[in-house]
Short mmCIF file of C-alpha atoms in Angstrom, two decimals:
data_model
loop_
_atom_site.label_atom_id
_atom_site.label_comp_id
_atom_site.label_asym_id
_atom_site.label_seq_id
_atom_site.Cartn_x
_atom_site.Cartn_y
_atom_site.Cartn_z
CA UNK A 1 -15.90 -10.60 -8.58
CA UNK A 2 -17.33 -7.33 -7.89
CA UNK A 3 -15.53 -4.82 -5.51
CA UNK A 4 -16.63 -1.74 -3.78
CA UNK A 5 -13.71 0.00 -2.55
CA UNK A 6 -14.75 2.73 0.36
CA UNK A 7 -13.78 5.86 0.23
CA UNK A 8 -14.24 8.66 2.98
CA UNK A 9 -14.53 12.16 3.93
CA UNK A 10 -12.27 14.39 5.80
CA UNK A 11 -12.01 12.69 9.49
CA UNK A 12 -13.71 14.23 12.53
CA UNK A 13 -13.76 13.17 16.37
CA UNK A 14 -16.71 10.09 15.70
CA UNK A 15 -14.27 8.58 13.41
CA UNK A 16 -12.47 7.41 16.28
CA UNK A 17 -15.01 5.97 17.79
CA UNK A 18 -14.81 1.61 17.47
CA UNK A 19 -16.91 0.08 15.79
CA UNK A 20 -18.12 -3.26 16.87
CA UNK A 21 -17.86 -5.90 13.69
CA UNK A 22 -20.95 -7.13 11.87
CA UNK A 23 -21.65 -10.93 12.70
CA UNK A 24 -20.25 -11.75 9.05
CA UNK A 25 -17.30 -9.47 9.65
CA UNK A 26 -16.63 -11.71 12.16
CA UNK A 27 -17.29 -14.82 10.10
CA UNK A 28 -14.35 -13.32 7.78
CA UNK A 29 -12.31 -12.70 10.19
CA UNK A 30 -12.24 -16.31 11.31
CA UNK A 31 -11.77 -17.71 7.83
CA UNK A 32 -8.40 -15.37 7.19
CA UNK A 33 -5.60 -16.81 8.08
CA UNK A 34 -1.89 -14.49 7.55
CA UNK A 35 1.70 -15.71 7.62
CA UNK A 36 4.83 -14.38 6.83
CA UNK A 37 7.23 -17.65 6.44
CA UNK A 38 7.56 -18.99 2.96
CA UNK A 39 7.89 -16.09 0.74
CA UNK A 40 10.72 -14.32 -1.14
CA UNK A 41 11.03 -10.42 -1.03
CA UNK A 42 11.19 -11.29 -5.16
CA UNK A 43 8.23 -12.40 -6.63
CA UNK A 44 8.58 -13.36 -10.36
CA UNK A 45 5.44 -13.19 -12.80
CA UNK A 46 3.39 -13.16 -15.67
CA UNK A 47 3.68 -10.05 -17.31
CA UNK A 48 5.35 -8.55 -14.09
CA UNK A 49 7.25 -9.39 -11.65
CA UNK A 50 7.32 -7.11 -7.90
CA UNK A 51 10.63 -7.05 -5.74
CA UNK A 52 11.06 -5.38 -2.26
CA UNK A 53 13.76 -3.02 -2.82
CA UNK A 54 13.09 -1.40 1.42
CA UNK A 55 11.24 -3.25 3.80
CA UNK A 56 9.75 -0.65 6.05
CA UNK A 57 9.94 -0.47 9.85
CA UNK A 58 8.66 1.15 12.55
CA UNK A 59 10.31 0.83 16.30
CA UNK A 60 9.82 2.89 19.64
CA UNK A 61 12.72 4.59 21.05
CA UNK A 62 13.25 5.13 24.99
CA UNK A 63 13.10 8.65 24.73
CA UNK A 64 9.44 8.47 23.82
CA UNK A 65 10.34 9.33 19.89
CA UNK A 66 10.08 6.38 17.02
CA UNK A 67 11.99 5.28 13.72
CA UNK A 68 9.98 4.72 11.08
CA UNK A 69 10.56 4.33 6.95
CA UNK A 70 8.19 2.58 4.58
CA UNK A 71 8.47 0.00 2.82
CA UNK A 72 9.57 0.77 -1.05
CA UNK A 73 8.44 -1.95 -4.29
CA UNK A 74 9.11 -2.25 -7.86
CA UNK A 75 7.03 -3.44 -10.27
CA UNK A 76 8.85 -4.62 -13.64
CA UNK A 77 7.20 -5.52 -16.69
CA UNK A 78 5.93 -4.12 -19.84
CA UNK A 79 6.27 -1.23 -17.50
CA UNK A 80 8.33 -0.19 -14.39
CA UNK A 81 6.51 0.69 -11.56
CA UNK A 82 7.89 2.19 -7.87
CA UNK A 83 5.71 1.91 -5.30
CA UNK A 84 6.69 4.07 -2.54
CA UNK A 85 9.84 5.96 -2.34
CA UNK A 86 11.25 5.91 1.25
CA UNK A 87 12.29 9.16 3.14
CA UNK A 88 14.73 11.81 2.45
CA UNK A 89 17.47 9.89 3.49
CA UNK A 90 16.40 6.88 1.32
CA UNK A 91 18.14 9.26 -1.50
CA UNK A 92 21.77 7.04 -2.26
CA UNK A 93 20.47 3.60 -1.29
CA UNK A 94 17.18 3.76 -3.84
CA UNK A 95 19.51 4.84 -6.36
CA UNK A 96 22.05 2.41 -5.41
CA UNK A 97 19.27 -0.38 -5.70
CA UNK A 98 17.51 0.76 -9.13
CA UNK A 99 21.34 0.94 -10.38
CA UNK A 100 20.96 -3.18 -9.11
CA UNK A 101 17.92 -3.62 -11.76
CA UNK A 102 19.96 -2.05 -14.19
CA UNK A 103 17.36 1.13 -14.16
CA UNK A 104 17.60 4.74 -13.36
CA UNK A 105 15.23 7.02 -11.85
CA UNK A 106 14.65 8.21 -15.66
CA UNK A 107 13.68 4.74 -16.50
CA UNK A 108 10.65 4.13 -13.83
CA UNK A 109 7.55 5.38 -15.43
CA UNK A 110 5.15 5.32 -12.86
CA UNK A 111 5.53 6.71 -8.90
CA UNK A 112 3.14 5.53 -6.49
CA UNK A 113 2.51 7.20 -3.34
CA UNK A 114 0.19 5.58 -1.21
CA UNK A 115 -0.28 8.64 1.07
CA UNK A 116 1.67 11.83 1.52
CA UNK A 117 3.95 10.79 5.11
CA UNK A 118 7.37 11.85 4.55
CA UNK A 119 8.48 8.15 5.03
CA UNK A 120 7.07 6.94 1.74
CA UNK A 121 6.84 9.67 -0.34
CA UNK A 122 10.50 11.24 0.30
CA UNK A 123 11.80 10.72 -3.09
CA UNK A 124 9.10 12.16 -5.88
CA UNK A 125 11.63 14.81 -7.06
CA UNK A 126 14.64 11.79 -8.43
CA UNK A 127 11.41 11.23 -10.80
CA UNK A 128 10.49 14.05 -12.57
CA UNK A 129 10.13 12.42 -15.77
CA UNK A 130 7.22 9.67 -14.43
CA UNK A 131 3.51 10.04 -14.16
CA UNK A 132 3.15 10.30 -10.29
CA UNK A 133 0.19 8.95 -8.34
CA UNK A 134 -0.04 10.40 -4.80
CA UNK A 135 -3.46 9.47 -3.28
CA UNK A 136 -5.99 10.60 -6.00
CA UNK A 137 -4.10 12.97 -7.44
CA UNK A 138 -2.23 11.70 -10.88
CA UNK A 139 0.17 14.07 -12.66
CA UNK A 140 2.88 14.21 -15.42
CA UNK A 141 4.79 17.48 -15.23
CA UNK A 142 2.84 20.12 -13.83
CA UNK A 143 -0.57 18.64 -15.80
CA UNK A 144 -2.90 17.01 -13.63
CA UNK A 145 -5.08 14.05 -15.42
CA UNK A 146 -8.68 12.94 -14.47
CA UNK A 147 -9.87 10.00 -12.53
CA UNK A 148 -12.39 8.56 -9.76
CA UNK A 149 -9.88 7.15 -7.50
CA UNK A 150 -11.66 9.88 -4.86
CA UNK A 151 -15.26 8.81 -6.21
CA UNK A 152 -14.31 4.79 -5.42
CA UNK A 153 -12.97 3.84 -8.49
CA UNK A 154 -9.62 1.94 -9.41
CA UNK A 155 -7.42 3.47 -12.27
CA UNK A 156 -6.24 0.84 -13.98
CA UNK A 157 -2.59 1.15 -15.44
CA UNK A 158 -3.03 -2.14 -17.97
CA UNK A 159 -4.79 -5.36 -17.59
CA UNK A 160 -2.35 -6.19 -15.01
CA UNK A 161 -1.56 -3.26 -12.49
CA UNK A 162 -4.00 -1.21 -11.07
CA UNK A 163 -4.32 1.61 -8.61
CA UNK A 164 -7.04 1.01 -5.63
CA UNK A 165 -8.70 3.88 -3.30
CA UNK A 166 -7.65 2.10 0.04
CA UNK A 167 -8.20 5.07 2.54
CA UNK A 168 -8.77 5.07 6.59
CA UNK A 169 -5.26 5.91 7.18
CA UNK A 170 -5.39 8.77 5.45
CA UNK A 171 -8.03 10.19 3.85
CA UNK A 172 -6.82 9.81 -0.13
CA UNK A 173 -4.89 6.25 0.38
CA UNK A 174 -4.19 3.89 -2.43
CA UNK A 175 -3.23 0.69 -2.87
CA UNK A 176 -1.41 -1.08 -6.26
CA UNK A 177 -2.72 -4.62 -7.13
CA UNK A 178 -0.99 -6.39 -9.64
CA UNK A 179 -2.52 -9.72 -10.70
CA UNK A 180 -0.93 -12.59 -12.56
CA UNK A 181 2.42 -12.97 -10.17
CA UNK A 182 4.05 -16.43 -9.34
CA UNK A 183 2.09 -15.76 -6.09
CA UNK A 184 -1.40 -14.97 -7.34
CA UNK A 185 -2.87 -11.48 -6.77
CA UNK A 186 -0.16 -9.11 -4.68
CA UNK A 187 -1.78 -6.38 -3.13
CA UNK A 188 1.07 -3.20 -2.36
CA UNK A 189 -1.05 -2.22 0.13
CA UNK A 190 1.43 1.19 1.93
CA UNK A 191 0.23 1.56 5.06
CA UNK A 192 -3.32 -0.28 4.61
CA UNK A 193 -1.64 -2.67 6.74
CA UNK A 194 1.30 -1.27 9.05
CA UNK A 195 2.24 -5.23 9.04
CA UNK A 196 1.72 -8.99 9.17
CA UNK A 197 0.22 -9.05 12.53
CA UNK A 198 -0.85 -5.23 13.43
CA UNK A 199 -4.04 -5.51 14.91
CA UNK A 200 -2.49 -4.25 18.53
CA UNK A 201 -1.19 -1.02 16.43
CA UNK A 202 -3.28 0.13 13.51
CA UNK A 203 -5.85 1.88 14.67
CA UNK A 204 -3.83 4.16 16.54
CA UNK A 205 -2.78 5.54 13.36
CA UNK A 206 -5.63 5.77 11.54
CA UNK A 207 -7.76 8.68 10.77
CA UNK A 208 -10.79 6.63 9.81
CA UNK A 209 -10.62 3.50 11.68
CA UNK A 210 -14.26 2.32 10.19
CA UNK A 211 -13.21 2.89 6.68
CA UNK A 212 -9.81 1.22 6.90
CA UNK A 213 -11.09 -1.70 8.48
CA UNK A 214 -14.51 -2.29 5.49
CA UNK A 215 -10.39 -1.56 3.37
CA UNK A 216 -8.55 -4.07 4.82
CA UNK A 217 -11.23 -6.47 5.02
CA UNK A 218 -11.57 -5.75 1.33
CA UNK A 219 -7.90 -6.66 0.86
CA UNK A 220 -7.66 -9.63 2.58
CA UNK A 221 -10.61 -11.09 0.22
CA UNK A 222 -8.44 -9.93 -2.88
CA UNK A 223 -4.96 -10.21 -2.58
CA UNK A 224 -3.00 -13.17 -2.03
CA UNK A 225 0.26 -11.54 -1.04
CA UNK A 226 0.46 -8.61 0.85
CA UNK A 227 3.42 -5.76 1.19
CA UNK A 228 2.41 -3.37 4.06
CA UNK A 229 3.79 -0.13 4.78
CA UNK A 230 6.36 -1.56 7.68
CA UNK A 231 6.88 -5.08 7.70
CA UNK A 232 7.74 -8.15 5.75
CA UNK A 233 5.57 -8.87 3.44
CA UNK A 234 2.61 -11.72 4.00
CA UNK A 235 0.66 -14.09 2.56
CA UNK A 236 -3.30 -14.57 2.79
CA UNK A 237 -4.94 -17.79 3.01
CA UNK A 238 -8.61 -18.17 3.18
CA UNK A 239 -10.65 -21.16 4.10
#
């Protein structure tokens, strides 16, 4: 199947104005069907596997403030993958949890960074061996390499993983699919999706509501499994 992933320019003030869904939108939208019960924070798979090291969370505070930290994954397989790193303060414990896989920071090859919050991308500098991936930029050292994640296009890592424009939340998101799990297609989808059931919250965060919506639409059509940025992790079932 085809897919257009939408990308977007720098946000101004009619990005926040709502959209009202297509009649087919709508259709979709009736179809979908999301649950959390049922699944393991450890998927196993076909040449990878993904594991929830951090499931992210985000919670109001009675002084008006919030906690927030997002949700870190690792791919394993012919190649290991972190998606997300967690804040500052994630330091010890992602250590302490890659020490758990038997791994290092020197043995993850690949950093993702779905977007540039502090909460998720807290950690780049344990990796400084590992390409990193932060929105559309991708660099190894202090050498940036070429792609068309900005222009729309994925940048595939094998015939497995792949890196997906998913912006609206920010303006450079991405998104890592891996294909071939015990669970079908898992979409690591940052803060695509703040969690199972956000639709009260999401917008409120977003810099381009109208893109991340044609995004998540996108995802739910794709993915069988989704990790959001700050929640457990859900499944997709379409009719």
């Amino acid at each position: 199947m085809a897919v257009m992933y939408l990308v977007c320019k720098p946000p101004n003030k009619s990005h926040r104005r709502r959209r009202r869904l297509t009649q087919a939108e709508m259709n979709v939208n009736r179809s979908i069907r999301k649950s959390e019960s049922g699944l393991s924070s450890e998927i196993s798979g076909q040449p990878y596997s993904v594991s929830v090291l951090k499931e992210g969370y985000c919670t109001a505070e009675s002084d008006g403030t919030f906690r927030a930290d997002g949700t870190i994954s690792l791919i394993t397989g012919p190649q290991t993958i972190l998606v997300d790193t967690g804040g500052p303060w994630d330091r010890d414990f992602l250590v302490a949890k890659l020490k758990e896989k038997g791994l290092t920071p020197e043995n993850v090859a690949t950093v993702v960074g779905t977007h540039g919050h502090s909460d998720h991308v807290g950690n780049l500098g344990l990796f400084p061996n590992a390409k990193i991936i932060v929105g559309c930029d991708i660099s190894v050292g202090d050498r940036y390499l070429p792609n068309q994640l900005a222009e729309g296009e994925p940048y595939p890592i094998d015939d497995f993983v792949s890196v997906i424009p998913t912006p609206g939340h920010m303006g450079r998101d991405v998104s890592v699919l891996v294909k071939g799990t015990s669970e079908g297609t898992v979409l690591v989808a940052g803060d695509l999706f703040e969690r199972c059931h956000d639709e009260d919250s999401w917008k409120e965060l977003s810099e381009n509501p109208q893109i991340q919506e044609s995004n998540r639409q996108m995802a739910l059509q794709i993915a069988d499994v989704i990790i959001p940025g700050h929640g457990p992790l859900f499944r997709v079932h379409r009719e």
